[in-house]
Amino acid sequence: MENTETIAFKIIASVGTARSMFVEAIRKAKEGKREEALQLIEEGNSVFLEGHKAHMELVTKEAKGEDFNLSLLLVHAEDQLMSAETIRIISEEIIELYDRVN
Amino acid sequence: MRRVVLICSAGMSTSLLVTKIQEAADAQNYELSVEAFPIAKHMEAVEGADVVLLGPQIRYEMDKVKKATNAPVEAIEMTAYGMMDGNAVVTQIKGLLND
């Protein structure tokens, strides 16, 4: 089990990348490139999953009653994770919207 | 002396990466200065930069940043960022600058 700082960075890197991909997907949809947009959503989802897996390590740690350091960095990682998930949900809807508009 | 600028959204994780990059560069006797800026300050950030690197969570603003500077702009590779791998980023920088 890695230390929480390392896990936090893994989460931030993965979900941060996913977040960017979801935003890029919206932009592709805006340009009328639906297939590329959907491709980016899919890539984003798989990258997000890596962050989610790392996050599960922490959840397991806590569930086992193991002590871990709740740092500002970890709070930031959690925040990034939620933000990425929210943007994914919205991006899927917006892609459909652009589809109707285009 | 190469001036490297990192752009991110929050600055938290990127600040640690700044230290790691500096350490890696010093160990290789590669002269560079590294500074991190939030995306909101990107116009100010890119002034005088030799190379601009974006954190993965801000990668989608690549075009915006490219418009603000003639320096090469690239996203920091996800794995290097996640592992806070200073050496990997220094390699990326050298590649971009042909150093």
CSV table of C-alpha atoms in Angstrom, one decimal:
chain,number,residue,atom,x,y,z
A,1,MET,CA,0.0,0.0,0.0
A,2,GLU,CA,1.5,3.3,-1.1
A,3,ASN,CA,1.5,6.4,1.0
A,4,THR,CA,-1.4,8.7,0.7
A,5,GLU,CA,0.6,11.5,-0.9
A,6,THR,CA,1.5,9.2,-3.8
A,7,ILE,CA,-2.0,8.0,-4.1
A,8,ALA,CA,-3.3,11.6,-4.1
A,9,PHE,CA,-0.9,12.5,-7.0
A,10,LYS,CA,-2.1,9.4,-9.0
A,11,ILE,CA,-5.7,10.4,-8.5
A,12,ILE,CA,-5.0,14.0,-9.5
A,13,ALA,CA,-3.1,13.1,-12.6
A,14,SER,CA,-5.7,10.6,-13.9
A,15,VAL,CA,-8.9,12.5,-13.1
A,16,GLY,CA,-7.3,15.7,-14.3
A,17,THR,CA,-6.4,14.2,-17.6
A,18,ALA,CA,-9.9,12.8,-17.8
A,19,ARG,CA,-11.4,16.2,-17.1
A,20,SER,CA,-9.4,17.7,-19.9
A,21,MET,CA,-10.6,15.0,-22.3
A,22,PHE,CA,-14.2,15.6,-21.4
A,23,VAL,CA,-13.8,19.3,-22.1
A,24,GLU,CA,-12.0,18.6,-25.4
A,25,ALA,CA,-14.9,16.3,-26.3
A,26,ILE,CA,-17.4,19.1,-25.9
A,27,ARG,CA,-15.2,21.3,-28.2
A,28,LYS,CA,-15.1,18.5,-30.8
A,29,ALA,CA,-18.9,18.3,-30.7
A,30,LYS,CA,-19.1,22.1,-31.1
A,31,GLU,CA,-17.1,21.6,-34.3
A,32,GLY,CA,-19.5,19.0,-35.5
A,33,LYS,CA,-17.1,16.1,-34.9
A,34,ARG,CA,-19.3,13.8,-33.1
A,35,GLU,CA,-17.3,10.6,-33.5
A,36,GLU,CA,-14.1,12.3,-32.2
A,37,ALA,CA,-16.1,13.7,-29.3
A,38,LEU,CA,-17.4,10.3,-28.3
A,39,GLN,CA,-13.9,8.8,-28.7
A,40,LEU,CA,-12.6,11.4,-26.2
A,41,ILE,CA,-15.4,10.6,-23.8
A,42,GLU,CA,-14.4,6.9,-23.9
A,43,GLU,CA,-10.7,7.6,-23.5
A,44,GLY,CA,-11.6,10.0,-20.6
A,45,ASN,CA,-13.7,7.3,-19.0
A,46,SER,CA,-10.9,4.8,-19.0
A,47,VAL,CA,-8.3,7.2,-17.7
A,48,PHE,CA,-10.8,8.3,-15.0
A,49,LEU,CA,-11.1,4.7,-13.9
A,50,GLU,CA,-7.4,4.6,-13.1
A,51,GLY,CA,-7.9,7.5,-10.7
A,52,HIS,CA,-11.0,5.8,-9.3
A,53,LYS,CA,-9.0,2.6,-8.6
A,54,ALA,CA,-6.3,4.6,-6.8
A,55,HIS,CA,-9.1,6.2,-4.8
A,56,MET,CA,-10.5,2.8,-3.8
A,57,GLU,CA,-7.1,2.1,-2.1
A,58,LEU,CA,-7.9,4.9,0.2
A,59,VAL,CA,-11.4,3.9,0.8
A,60,THR,CA,-10.2,0.4,1.7
A,61,LYS,CA,-7.6,1.8,4.0
A,62,GLU,CA,-10.2,3.7,5.9
A,63,ALA,CA,-12.6,0.8,6.0
A,64,LYS,CA,-9.9,-1.4,7.5
A,65,GLY,CA,-9.5,1.2,10.3
A,66,GLU,CA,-6.0,2.0,9.1
A,67,ASP,CA,-4.7,5.4,9.9
A,68,PHE,CA,-4.0,7.8,7.1
A,69,ASN,CA,-3.1,11.4,6.9
A,70,LEU,CA,-6.0,13.5,5.6
A,71,SER,CA,-4.1,16.3,4.0
A,72,LEU,CA,-5.1,19.3,1.9
A,73,LEU,CA,-3.6,17.5,-1.1
A,74,LEU,CA,-6.0,14.6,-0.5
A,75,VAL,CA,-8.9,17.0,-0.3
A,76,HIS,CA,-7.8,18.5,-3.5
A,77,ALA,CA,-7.6,15.1,-5.2
A,78,GLU,CA,-11.1,14.3,-4.0
A,79,ASP,CA,-12.3,17.6,-5.3
A,80,GLN,CA,-10.7,17.0,-8.7
A,81,LEU,CA,-12.3,13.6,-8.9
A,82,MET,CA,-15.8,14.9,-8.3
A,83,SER,CA,-15.2,17.8,-10.7
A,84,ALA,CA,-14.1,15.4,-13.4
A,85,GLU,CA,-17.2,13.2,-12.9
A,86,THR,CA,-19.5,16.2,-13.0
A,87,ILE,CA,-18.0,17.5,-16.2
A,88,ARG,CA,-18.3,14.0,-17.8
A,89,ILE,CA,-22.0,14.0,-17.0
A,90,ILE,CA,-22.5,17.4,-18.4
A,91,SER,CA,-20.3,16.8,-21.5
A,92,GLU,CA,-22.4,13.8,-22.5
A,93,GLU,CA,-25.5,15.9,-22.4
A,94,ILE,CA,-23.9,18.8,-24.3
A,95,ILE,CA,-22.6,16.5,-27.0
A,96,GLU,CA,-26.2,15.4,-27.6
A,97,LEU,CA,-27.3,19.0,-27.6
A,98,TYR,CA,-24.7,20.0,-30.2
A,99,ASP,CA,-25.8,17.1,-32.3
A,100,ARG,CA,-29.3,18.5,-32.3
A,101,VAL,CA,-28.1,22.0,-33.1
A,102,ASN,CA,-25.7,21.1,-35.8
B,1,MET,CA,19.4,29.5,-18.2
B,2,ARG,CA,16.1,28.1,-19.5
B,3,ARG,CA,13.0,29.6,-18.1
B,4,VAL,CA,10.3,26.9,-17.7
B,5,VAL,CA,6.7,27.9,-16.8
B,6,LEU,CA,4.2,25.4,-15.5
B,7,ILE,CA,0.5,26.2,-15.8
B,8,CYS,CA,-2.1,24.4,-13.7
B,9,SER,CA,-5.5,25.1,-12.3
B,10,ALA,CA,-4.9,25.1,-8.5
B,11,GLY,CA,-1.2,25.1,-8.1
B,12,MET,CA,-1.0,22.6,-5.3
B,13,SER,CA,0.3,19.5,-7.0
B,14,THR,CA,2.2,21.6,-9.6
B,15,SER,CA,4.1,23.3,-6.8
B,16,LEU,CA,5.6,20.1,-5.7
B,17,LEU,CA,6.5,19.2,-9.3
B,18,VAL,CA,8.4,22.5,-9.6
B,19,THR,CA,10.6,21.3,-6.7
B,20,LYS,CA,11.1,17.9,-8.3
B,21,ILE,CA,12.0,19.4,-11.7
B,22,GLN,CA,14.5,21.8,-10.2
B,23,GLU,CA,16.1,19.0,-8.3
B,24,ALA,CA,16.4,16.8,-11.4
B,25,ALA,CA,17.8,19.6,-13.4
B,26,ASP,CA,20.3,20.5,-10.7
B,27,ALA,CA,21.5,16.9,-10.5
B,28,GLN,CA,22.1,17.0,-14.3
B,29,ASN,CA,23.8,20.4,-14.1
B,30,TYR,CA,21.1,21.6,-16.5
B,31,GLU,CA,20.5,25.3,-15.8
B,32,LEU,CA,16.8,26.2,-15.6
B,33,SER,CA,14.3,28.1,-13.5
B,34,VAL,CA,10.9,26.7,-13.0
B,35,GLU,CA,7.8,28.5,-11.8
B,36,ALA,CA,4.1,27.5,-11.5
B,37,PHE,CA,1.2,29.7,-12.3
B,38,PRO,CA,-2.6,29.3,-12.2
B,39,ILE,CA,-4.3,29.3,-15.6
B,40,ALA,CA,-6.1,32.6,-14.7
B,41,LYS,CA,-2.7,34.3,-14.9
B,42,HIS,CA,-1.5,32.6,-18.1
B,43,MET,CA,-0.9,35.9,-20.0
B,44,GLU,CA,1.5,37.0,-17.3
B,45,ALA,CA,2.9,33.6,-16.9
B,46,VAL,CA,4.2,33.1,-20.4
B,47,GLU,CA,6.2,36.3,-20.5
B,48,GLY,CA,9.8,35.4,-21.1
B,49,ALA,CA,9.2,31.7,-20.9
B,50,ASP,CA,11.4,29.4,-23.0
B,51,VAL,CA,8.9,26.6,-22.6
B,52,VAL,CA,5.4,26.3,-21.2
B,53,LEU,CA,4.1,23.0,-19.7
B,54,LEU,CA,0.5,22.4,-18.8
B,55,GLY,CA,-0.8,20.2,-16.0
B,56,PRO,CA,-3.1,17.4,-17.3
B,57,GLN,CA,-6.1,19.0,-15.7
B,58,ILE,CA,-5.6,22.2,-17.7
B,59,ARG,CA,-4.6,20.5,-20.9
B,60,TYR,CA,-7.8,21.6,-22.6
B,61,GLU,CA,-6.7,25.2,-22.5
B,62,MET,CA,-3.7,24.4,-24.7
B,63,ASP,CA,-4.9,26.5,-27.6
B,64,LYS,CA,-5.5,29.5,-25.4
B,65,VAL,CA,-2.0,29.3,-24.0
B,66,LYS,CA,-0.4,28.7,-27.5
B,67,LYS,CA,-2.0,31.9,-28.7
B,68,ALA,CA,-0.3,33.8,-25.9
B,69,THR,CA,3.2,32.7,-26.6
B,70,ASN,CA,5.8,31.7,-29.3
B,71,ALA,CA,7.4,29.3,-26.9
B,72,PRO,CA,6.7,25.6,-27.3
B,73,VAL,CA,3.7,24.6,-25.2
B,74,GLU,CA,3.0,21.0,-24.3
B,75,ALA,CA,1.0,19.0,-21.7
B,76,ILE,CA,3.0,17.2,-19.0
B,77,GLU,CA,2.6,13.5,-19.6
B,78,MET,CA,0.1,12.0,-17.2
B,79,THR,CA,2.3,9.3,-15.7
B,80,ALA,CA,5.2,11.7,-15.2
B,81,TYR,CA,2.8,14.1,-13.4
B,82,GLY,CA,1.2,11.4,-11.3
B,83,MET,CA,4.6,10.0,-10.2
B,84,MET,CA,6.0,13.6,-9.7
B,85,ASP,CA,8.8,12.4,-11.9
B,86,GLY,CA,11.2,15.4,-12.2
B,87,ASN,CA,13.6,13.5,-14.5
B,88,ALA,CA,10.9,12.7,-17.0
B,89,VAL,CA,9.8,16.3,-17.2
B,90,VAL,CA,13.4,17.5,-17.6
B,91,THR,CA,13.7,15.0,-20.5
B,92,GLN,CA,10.5,16.4,-22.0
B,93,ILE,CA,11.9,20.0,-21.7
B,94,LYS,CA,15.2,19.1,-23.3
B,95,GLY,CA,13.3,17.5,-26.1
B,96,LEU,CA,11.2,20.5,-26.7
B,97,LEU,CA,14.2,22.9,-26.7
B,98,ASN,CA,16.6,20.5,-28.5
B,99,ASP,CA,19.0,20.9,-25.6
